[in-house]
XYZ file of C-alpha atoms in Angstrom:
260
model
C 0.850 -62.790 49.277
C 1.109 -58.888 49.035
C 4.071 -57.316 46.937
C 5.534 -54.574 45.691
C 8.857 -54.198 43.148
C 10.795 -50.696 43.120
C 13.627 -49.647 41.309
C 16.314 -47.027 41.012
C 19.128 -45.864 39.118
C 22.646 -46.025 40.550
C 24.361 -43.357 39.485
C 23.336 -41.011 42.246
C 24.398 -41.209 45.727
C 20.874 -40.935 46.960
C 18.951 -43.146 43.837
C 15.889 -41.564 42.641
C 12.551 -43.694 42.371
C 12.247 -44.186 38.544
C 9.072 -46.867 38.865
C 6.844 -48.697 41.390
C 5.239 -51.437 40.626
C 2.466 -52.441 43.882
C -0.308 -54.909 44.608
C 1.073 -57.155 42.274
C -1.514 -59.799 44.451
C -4.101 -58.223 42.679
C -2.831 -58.730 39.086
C -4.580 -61.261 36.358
C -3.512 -64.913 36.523
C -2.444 -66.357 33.061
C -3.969 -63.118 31.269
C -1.077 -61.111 29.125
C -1.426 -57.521 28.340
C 0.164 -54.923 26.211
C 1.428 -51.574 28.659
C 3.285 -48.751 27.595
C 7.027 -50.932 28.989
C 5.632 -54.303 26.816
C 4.090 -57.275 27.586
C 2.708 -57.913 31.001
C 1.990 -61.458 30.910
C 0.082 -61.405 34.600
C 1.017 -64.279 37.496
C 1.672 -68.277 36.051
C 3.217 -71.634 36.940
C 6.109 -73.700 36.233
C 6.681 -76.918 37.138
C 10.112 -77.677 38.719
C 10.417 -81.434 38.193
C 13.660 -82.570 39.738
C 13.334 -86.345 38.792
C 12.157 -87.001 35.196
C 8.854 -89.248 35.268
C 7.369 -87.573 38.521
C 4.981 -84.871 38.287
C 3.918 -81.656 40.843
C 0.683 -79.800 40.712
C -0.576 -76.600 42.051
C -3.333 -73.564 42.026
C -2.996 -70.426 41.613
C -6.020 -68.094 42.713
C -7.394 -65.047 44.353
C -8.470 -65.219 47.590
C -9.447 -62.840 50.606
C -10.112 -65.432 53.157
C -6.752 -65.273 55.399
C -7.241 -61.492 55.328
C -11.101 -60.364 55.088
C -11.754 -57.557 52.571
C -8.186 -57.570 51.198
C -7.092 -59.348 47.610
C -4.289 -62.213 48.562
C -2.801 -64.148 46.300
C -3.285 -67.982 46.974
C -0.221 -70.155 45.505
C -0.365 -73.796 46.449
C 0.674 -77.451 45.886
C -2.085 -79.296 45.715
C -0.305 -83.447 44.938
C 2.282 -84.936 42.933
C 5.449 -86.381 43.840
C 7.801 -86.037 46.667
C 10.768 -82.799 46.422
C 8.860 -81.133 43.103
C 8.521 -77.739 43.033
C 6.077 -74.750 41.947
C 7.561 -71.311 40.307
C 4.869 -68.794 40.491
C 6.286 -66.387 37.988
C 4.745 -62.834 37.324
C 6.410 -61.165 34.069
C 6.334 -57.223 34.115
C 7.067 -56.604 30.934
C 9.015 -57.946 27.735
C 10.121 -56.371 24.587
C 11.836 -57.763 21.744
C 15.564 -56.427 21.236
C 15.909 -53.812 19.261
C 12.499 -52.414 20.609
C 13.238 -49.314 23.387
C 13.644 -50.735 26.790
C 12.614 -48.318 29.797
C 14.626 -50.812 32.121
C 17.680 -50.406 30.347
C 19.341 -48.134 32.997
C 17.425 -49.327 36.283
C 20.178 -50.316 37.981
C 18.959 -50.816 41.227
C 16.183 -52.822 42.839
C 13.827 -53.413 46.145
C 11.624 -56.418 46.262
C 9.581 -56.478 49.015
C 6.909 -59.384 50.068
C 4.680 -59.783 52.974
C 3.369 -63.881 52.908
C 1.419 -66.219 54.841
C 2.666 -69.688 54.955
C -0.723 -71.487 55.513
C 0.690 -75.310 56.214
C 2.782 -76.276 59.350
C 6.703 -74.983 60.061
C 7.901 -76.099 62.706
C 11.298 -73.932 63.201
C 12.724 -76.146 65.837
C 12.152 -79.386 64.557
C 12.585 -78.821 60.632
C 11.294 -82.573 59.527
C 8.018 -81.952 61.084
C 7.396 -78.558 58.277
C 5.339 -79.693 55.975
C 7.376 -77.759 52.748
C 10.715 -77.960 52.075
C 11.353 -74.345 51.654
C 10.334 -70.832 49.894
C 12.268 -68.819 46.988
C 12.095 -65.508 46.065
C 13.699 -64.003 43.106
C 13.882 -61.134 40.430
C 15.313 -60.895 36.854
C 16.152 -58.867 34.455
C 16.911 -60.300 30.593
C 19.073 -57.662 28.672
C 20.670 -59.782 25.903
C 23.307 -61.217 25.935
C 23.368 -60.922 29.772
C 21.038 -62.023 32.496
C 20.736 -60.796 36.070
C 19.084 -62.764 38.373
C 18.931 -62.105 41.694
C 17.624 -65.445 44.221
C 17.410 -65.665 47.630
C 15.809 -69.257 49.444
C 14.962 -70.413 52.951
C 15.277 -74.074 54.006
C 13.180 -75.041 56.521
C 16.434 -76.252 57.925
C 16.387 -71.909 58.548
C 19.372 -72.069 55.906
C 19.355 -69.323 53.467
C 21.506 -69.204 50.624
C 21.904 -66.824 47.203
C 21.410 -68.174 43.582
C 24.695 -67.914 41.485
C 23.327 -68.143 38.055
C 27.201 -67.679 36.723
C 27.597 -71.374 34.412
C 30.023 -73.638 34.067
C 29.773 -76.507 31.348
C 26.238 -74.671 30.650
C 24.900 -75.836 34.193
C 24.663 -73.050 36.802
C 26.672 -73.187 39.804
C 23.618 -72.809 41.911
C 22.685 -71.975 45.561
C 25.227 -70.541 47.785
C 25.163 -70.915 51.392
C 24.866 -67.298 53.637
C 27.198 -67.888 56.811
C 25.583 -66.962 59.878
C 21.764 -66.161 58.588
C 19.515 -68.364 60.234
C 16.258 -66.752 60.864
C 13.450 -69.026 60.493
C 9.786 -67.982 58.414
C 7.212 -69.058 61.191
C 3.855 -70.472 59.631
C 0.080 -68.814 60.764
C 1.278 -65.802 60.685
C 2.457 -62.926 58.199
C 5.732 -62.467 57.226
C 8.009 -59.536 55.539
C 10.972 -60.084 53.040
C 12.773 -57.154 51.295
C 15.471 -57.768 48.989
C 17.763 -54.777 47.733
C 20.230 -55.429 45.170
C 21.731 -53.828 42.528
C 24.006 -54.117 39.187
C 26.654 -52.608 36.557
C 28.102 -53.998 33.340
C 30.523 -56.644 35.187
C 27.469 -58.326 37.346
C 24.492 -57.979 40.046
C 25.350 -57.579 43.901
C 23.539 -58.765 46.564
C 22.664 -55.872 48.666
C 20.833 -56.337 52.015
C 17.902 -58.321 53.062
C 15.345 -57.529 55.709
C 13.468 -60.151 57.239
C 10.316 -59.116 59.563
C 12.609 -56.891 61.402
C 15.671 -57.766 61.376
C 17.888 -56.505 58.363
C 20.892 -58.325 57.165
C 24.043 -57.485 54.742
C 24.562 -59.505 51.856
C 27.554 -57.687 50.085
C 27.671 -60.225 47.178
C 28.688 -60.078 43.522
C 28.167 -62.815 41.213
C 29.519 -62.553 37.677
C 27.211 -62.106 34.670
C 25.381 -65.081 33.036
C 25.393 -65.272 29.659
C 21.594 -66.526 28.138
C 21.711 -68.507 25.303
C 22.298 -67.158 22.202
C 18.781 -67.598 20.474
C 17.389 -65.343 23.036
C 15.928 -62.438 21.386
C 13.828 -60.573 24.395
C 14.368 -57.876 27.119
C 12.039 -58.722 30.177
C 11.218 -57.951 34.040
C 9.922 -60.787 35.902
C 9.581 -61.432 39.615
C 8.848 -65.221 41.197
C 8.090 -66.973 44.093
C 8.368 -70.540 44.221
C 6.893 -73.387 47.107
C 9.673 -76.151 47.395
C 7.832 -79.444 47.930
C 9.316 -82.089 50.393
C 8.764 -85.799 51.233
C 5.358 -86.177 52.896
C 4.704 -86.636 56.145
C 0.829 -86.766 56.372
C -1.143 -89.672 56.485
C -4.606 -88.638 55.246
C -3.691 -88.544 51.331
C -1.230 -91.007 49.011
C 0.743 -88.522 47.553
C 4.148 -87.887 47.559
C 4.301 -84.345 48.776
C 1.890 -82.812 51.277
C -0.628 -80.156 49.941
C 1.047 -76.587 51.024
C -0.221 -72.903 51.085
C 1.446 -69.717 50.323
């Protein structure tokens, strides 16, 4: 997986570049460090258990060997239980409140991603793919409000937007984009770039460019509200494997061992 995270103000017609962050593939894995923005806490995983009692596990590790002489970064699920998931979270930086934020007026946002799914998609017949699907997503904490920006392919070739808004304290979730079916073939490298951007009422959902092809969004979701014990500013990009129902027979788990 090869990255890169750019963002702009809004309050010019033409934004100017205010930061770049690049190669995050070659950053630590579970190693925090102090920078001049706050804590980087370097590349981790979260378990996404969906059914209480089952269990998902994963590795996360450097590699070069789909692309010789070049740093990738390998995420995989490695067993557990059917329709579990892996978040493979990088955080950029965090500061406390009341600590000065450099991302307090970066407004605007590009998240690009070029990724190799290693395991089997088939895009015509979606119950032979061996995952159940990819997210990609960026947030920014400023308390009391979060924007988070989510974007997910089914292997179905559904995509749909994350609409972290709540309602009785439970998000309303993922949101269905009419007409945007392109499917992310496996064995071979993809691109995604997201563009999106905020003000004080919410985020928008800019545009999305997939390999070639570039789609509008032209979404606004409301802002979220974190919880009120919150206390920290932070940047954080993630990528996350969906796990499905297995459909190998050479192992007794639930889920088949995938590659990002």
């Amino acid at each position: 997986m090869k990255s890169a995270l750019a963002q702009q103000p809004v309050e010019h017609s033409d934004p100017v570049l205010l930061h770049h962050y690049q190669s995050l593939e070659d950053s630590a894995i579970r190693k925090s460090h102090s920078t001049p923005f706050g804590t980087n806490e370097g590349w981790s995983i979260y378990k996404d258990i969906i059914f209480p009692g089952t269990n998902i596990n994963g590795r996360l590790e450097h590699t070069n060997t789909i692309l010789p002489g070049s740093t990738l970064l390998s995420c995989s699920i490695t067993d557990g239980d059917a329709y579990n998931n892996l978040f493979f979270t990088y955080t950029l930086a965090k500061k406390w409140m009341g600590e000065p934020w450099a991302f307090k007026y970066h407004n605007d946002f590009t998240y690009s991603m070029d990724f190799y799914i290693d395991s089997y998609v088939d895009c015509n017949t979606p119950n032979l793919s061996q995952l159940e699907g990819l997210e990609f997503i960026f947030q920014q904490a400023v308390p009391p409000v979060s924007f988070l920006w989510g974007l997910q392919w089914s292997k179905q070739n559904v995509w749909s937007y994350w609409d972290d808004t709540k309602h009785d304290r439970r998000a309303k979730g993922w949101v269905l984009i009419p007409a945007l079916n392109a499917c992310m073939p496996c064995k071979q490298w993809n691109h995604v770039s997201i563009t999106g951007h905020r003000n004080e009422s919410g985020l928008y959902y800019d545009s999305l460019l997939l390999n070639k092809s570039s789609f509008a969004i032209n979404v606004f979701v409301p802002n979220a509200y974190l919880p009120p014990t919150w206390a920290e500013n932070y940047l954080q990009v993630g990528f996350q494997i969906n796990g499905d129902k297995a459909i190998r027979k050479n192992h007794n788990n639930g889920t088949d061992p995938v590659r990002v």
